[in-house]
XYZ file of C-alpha atoms in Angstrom:
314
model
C 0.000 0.000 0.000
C 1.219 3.199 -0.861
C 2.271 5.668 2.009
C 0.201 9.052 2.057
C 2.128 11.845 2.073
C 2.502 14.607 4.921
C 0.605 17.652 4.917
C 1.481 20.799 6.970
C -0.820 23.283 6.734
C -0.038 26.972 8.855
C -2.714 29.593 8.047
C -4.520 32.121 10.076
C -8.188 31.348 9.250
C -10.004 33.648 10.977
C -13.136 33.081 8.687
C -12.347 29.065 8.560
C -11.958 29.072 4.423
C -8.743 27.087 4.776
C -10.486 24.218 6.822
C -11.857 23.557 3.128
C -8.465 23.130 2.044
C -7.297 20.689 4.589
C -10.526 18.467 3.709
C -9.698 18.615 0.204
C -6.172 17.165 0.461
C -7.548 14.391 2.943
C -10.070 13.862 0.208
C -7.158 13.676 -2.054
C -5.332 10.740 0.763
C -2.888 13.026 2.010
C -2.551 13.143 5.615
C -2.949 16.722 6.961
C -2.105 18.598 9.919
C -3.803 22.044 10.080
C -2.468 24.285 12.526
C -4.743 27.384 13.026
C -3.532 30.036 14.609
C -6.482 32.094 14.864
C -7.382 29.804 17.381
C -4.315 30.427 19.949
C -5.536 32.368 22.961
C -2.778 35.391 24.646
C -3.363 36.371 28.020
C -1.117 38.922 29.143
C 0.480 38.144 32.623
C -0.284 42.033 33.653
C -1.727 45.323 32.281
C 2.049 46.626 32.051
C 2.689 43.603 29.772
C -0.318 44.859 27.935
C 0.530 48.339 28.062
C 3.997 47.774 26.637
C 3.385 45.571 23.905
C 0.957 48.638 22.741
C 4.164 50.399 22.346
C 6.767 47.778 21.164
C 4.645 46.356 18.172
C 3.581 49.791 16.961
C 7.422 50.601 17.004
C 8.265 47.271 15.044
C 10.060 46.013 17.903
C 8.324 43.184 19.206
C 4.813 41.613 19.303
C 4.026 39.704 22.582
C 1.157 38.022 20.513
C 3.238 36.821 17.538
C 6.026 35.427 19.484
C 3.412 33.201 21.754
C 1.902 32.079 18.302
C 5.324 31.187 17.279
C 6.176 28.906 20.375
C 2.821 27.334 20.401
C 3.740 26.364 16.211
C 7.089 25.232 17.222
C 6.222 22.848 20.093
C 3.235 21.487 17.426
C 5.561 20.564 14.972
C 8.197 19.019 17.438
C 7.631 15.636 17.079
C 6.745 15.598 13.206
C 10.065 13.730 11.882
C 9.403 14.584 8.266
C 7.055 17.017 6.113
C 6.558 16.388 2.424
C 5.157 19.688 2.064
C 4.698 22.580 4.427
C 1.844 24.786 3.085
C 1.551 28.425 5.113
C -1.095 31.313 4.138
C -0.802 34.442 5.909
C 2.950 33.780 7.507
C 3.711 37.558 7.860
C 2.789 36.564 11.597
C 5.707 34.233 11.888
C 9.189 34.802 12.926
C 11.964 33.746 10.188
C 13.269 31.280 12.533
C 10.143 29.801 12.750
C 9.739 29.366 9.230
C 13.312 28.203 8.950
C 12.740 25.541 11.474
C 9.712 23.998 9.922
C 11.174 24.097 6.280
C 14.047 21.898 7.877
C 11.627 19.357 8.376
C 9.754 19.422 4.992
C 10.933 18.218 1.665
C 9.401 20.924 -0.021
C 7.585 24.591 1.392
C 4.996 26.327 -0.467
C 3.632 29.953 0.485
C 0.092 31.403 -0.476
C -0.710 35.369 -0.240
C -4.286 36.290 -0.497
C -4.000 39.470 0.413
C -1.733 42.424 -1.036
C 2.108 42.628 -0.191
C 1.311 46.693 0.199
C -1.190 45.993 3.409
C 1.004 43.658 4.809
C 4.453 44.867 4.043
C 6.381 42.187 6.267
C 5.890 40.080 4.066
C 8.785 41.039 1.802
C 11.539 40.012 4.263
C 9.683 36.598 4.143
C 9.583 35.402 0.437
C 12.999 34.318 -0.177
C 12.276 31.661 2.542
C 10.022 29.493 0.095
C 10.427 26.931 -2.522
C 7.287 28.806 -4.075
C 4.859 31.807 -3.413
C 1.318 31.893 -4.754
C -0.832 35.288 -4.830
C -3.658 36.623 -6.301
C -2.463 40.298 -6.690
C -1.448 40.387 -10.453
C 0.953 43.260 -9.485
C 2.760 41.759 -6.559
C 3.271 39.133 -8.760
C 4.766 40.941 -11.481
C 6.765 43.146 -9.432
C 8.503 40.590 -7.081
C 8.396 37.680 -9.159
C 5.580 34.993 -7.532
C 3.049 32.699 -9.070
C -0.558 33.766 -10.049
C -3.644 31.703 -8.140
C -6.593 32.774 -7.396
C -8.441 31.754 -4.835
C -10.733 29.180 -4.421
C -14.427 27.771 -5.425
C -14.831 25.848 -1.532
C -18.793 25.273 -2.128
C -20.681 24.622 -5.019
C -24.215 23.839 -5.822
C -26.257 21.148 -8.514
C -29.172 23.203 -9.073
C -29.852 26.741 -8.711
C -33.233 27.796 -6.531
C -36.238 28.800 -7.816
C -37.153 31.472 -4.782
C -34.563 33.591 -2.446
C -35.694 35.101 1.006
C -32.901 38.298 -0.085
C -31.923 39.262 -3.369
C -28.353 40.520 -2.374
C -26.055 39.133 0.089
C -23.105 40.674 1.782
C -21.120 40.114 4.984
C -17.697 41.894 6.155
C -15.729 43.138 8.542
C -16.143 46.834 9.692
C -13.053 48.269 7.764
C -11.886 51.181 5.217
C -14.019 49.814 2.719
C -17.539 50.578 5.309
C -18.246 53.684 3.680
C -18.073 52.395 0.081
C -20.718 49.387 1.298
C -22.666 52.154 3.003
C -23.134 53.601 -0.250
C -23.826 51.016 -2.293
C -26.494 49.884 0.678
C -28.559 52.633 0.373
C -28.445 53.041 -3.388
C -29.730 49.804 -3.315
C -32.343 50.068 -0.382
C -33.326 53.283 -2.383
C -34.254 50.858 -5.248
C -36.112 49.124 -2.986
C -33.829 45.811 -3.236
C -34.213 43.421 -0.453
C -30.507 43.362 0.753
C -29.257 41.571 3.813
C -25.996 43.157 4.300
C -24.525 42.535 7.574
C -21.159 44.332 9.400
C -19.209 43.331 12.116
C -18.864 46.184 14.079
C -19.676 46.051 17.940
C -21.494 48.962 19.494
C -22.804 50.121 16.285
C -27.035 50.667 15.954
C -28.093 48.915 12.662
C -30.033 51.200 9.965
C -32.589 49.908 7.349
C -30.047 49.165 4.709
C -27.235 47.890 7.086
C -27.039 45.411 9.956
C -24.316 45.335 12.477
C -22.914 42.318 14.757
C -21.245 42.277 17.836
C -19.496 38.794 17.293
C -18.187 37.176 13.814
C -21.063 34.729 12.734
C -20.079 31.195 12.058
C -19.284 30.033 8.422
C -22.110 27.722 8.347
C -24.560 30.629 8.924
C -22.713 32.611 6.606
C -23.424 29.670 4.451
C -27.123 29.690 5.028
C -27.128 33.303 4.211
C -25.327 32.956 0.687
C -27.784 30.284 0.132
C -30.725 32.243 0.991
C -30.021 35.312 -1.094
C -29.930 35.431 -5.531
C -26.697 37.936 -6.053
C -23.533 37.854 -4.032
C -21.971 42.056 -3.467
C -18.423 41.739 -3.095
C -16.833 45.346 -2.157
C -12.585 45.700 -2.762
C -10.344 47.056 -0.973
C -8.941 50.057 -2.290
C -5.956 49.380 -5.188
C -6.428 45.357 -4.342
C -6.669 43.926 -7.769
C -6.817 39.850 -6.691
C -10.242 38.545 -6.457
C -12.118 38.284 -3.033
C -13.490 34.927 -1.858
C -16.957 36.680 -2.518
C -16.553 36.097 -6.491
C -16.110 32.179 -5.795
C -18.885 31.685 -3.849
C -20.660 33.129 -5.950
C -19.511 31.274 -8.941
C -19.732 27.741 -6.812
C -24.013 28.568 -5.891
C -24.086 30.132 -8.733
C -25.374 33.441 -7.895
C -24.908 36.913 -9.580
C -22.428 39.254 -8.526
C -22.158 42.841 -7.955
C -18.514 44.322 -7.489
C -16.596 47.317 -7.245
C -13.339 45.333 -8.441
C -12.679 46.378 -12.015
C -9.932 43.678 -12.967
C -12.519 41.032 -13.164
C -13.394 42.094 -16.289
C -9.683 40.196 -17.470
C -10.643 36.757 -16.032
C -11.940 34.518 -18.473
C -14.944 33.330 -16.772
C -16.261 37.272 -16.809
C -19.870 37.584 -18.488
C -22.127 40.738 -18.198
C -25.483 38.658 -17.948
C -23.538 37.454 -14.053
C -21.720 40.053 -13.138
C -22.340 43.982 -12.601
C -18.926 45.823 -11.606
C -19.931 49.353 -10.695
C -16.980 51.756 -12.073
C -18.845 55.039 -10.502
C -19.580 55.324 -6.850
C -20.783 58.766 -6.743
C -23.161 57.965 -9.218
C -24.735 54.318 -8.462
C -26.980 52.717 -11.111
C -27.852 49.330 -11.017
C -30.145 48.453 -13.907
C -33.555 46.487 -13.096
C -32.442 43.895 -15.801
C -29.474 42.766 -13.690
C -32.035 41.899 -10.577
C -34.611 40.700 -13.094
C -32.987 38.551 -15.447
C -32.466 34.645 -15.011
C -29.895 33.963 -11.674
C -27.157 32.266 -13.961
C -26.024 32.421 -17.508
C -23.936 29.359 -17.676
C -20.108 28.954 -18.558
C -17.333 26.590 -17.790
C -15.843 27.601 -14.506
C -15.674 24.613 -11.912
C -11.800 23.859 -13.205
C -11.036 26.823 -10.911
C -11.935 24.975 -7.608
C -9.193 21.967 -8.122
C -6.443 23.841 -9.102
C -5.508 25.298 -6.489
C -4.414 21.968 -4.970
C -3.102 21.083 -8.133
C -0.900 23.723 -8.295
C 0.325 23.290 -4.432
C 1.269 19.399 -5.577
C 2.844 20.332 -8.565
């Protein structure tokens, strides 16, 4: 029998998208081990300890939280003797030496950026440490040299639904994009589109067109959500490029899609008929033949959601 091959997988998954990825290898009969560290708890011993690591990681000194993530990785992968491949996404919050030491143990290390190298600039000093680097930012790529991959379809549908309780979906984080969604909430509750377009922002009182949250909602309500509404709004950050996980889902339940990133016009899977990307957003219009057209105009797209793993093998 043949052996399966080792598996590390390092991400930060805050929003539990790479879970899907460590199910997929398994699926594939690799053997995986998925260390999270979203899910490592800090206490701080004292309020000096907390007061000073204010200071010390807004200098670029230290970070009190980093350095207990990086222990906690170390001591996980102490008594793996051998790694065929060491995947990370989002290692900006590891130490060199951590990386280092892992990459020791694995026959081959692999690197995957979904975010842009200009909002998390530590990642430079980090690149040269990989055997490859993935990201979806067509620039970065460009300008320092890495692999293009998008990311990933992680849910897909047979059959599309008939009836929706919303007709567009949106969920986020409360961030410098909030008053770009804010607009494009009201120009839509101005149309009179049922929207369900929820924020995570504690403290905040919700308005007809927005809904806040105090605490992250689970992915499997998120799920629900997606599957409850007909068009997907997916809202970029500003100069990102790379495509949010919003246009996959969309394409995997096969929902429209509203978005403010231009660039997706360049992707071969763009079609008019699915998605709307609004260029203007000081002057909003939607027209009622996007809402009122059929959900999905079909093309060939599913080849996106296997190779990503393809391309991490290869």
């Amino acid at each position: 029998m043949k052996e399966k091959k080792n598996i590390l997988l390092i991400t930060y998954d805050n929003w539990g998208y790479n879970q899907y990825i460590a199910d997929a290898l398994e699926r594939k009969s690799f053997t995986v081990k998925h260390i999270n560290f979203h899910s490592f708890r800090y206490k701080y011993p004292s309020f000096r300890h907390k007061a000073l690591n204010f200071f010390t990681k807004n200098l670029g000194i230290s970070n009190l939280k980093h350095i207990h993530y990086n222990e906690i990785i170390l001591k996980e992968i102490r008594d793996l003797k051998s790694i065929d491949t060491s995947i990370y996404i989002k290692a900006d919050f590891l130490s060199p030496e951590t990386i280092q030491a892992i990459n020791k143990k694995s026959r081959r290390s692999v690197f995957i950026i979904s975010d842009s190298i200009n909002r998390y600039p530590k990642t430079k000093k980090i690149l040269s440490l990989f055997d490859k680097v993935f990201s979806f930012e067509k620039k970065d790529c460009k300008r320092y040299n890495l692999d293009f991959k998008t990311n990933f379809i992680y849910k897909g549908i047979d059959h599309v639904s008939p009836t929706y309780k919303y007709k567009v979906f949106n969920i986020s984080s409360y961030d410098k994009r909030f008053h770009i969604l804010e607009k494009i909430a009201k120009a839509l509750y101005q149309m009179k589109i049922n929207s369900k377009i929820i924020v995570f922002k504690p403290k905040k009182k919700s308005e007809p067109y927005l809904e806040f949250v105090n605490t992250p909602l689970p992915i499997s309500e998120i799920n629900t959500y997606m599957e409850e509404s007909e068009i997907m709004l997916d809202v970029s950050r500003t100069g990102q490029q790379g495509l949010s996980f919003r246009v996959f889902e969309s394409m995997g339940l096969k929902k429209k899609l509203i978005t403010t990133n231009t660039d997706i016009v360049t992707y071969d899977f763009y079609n008019p008929e699915n998605i709307f990307v609004i260029t203007d957003l000081n002057n909003i219009h939607i027209p009622e033949s996007f809402f009122n057209t059929p959900t999905w105009s079909s093309r060939k797209i599913f080849s996106i959601s296997t190779s990503l793993i393809t391309g991490l093998m290869n």
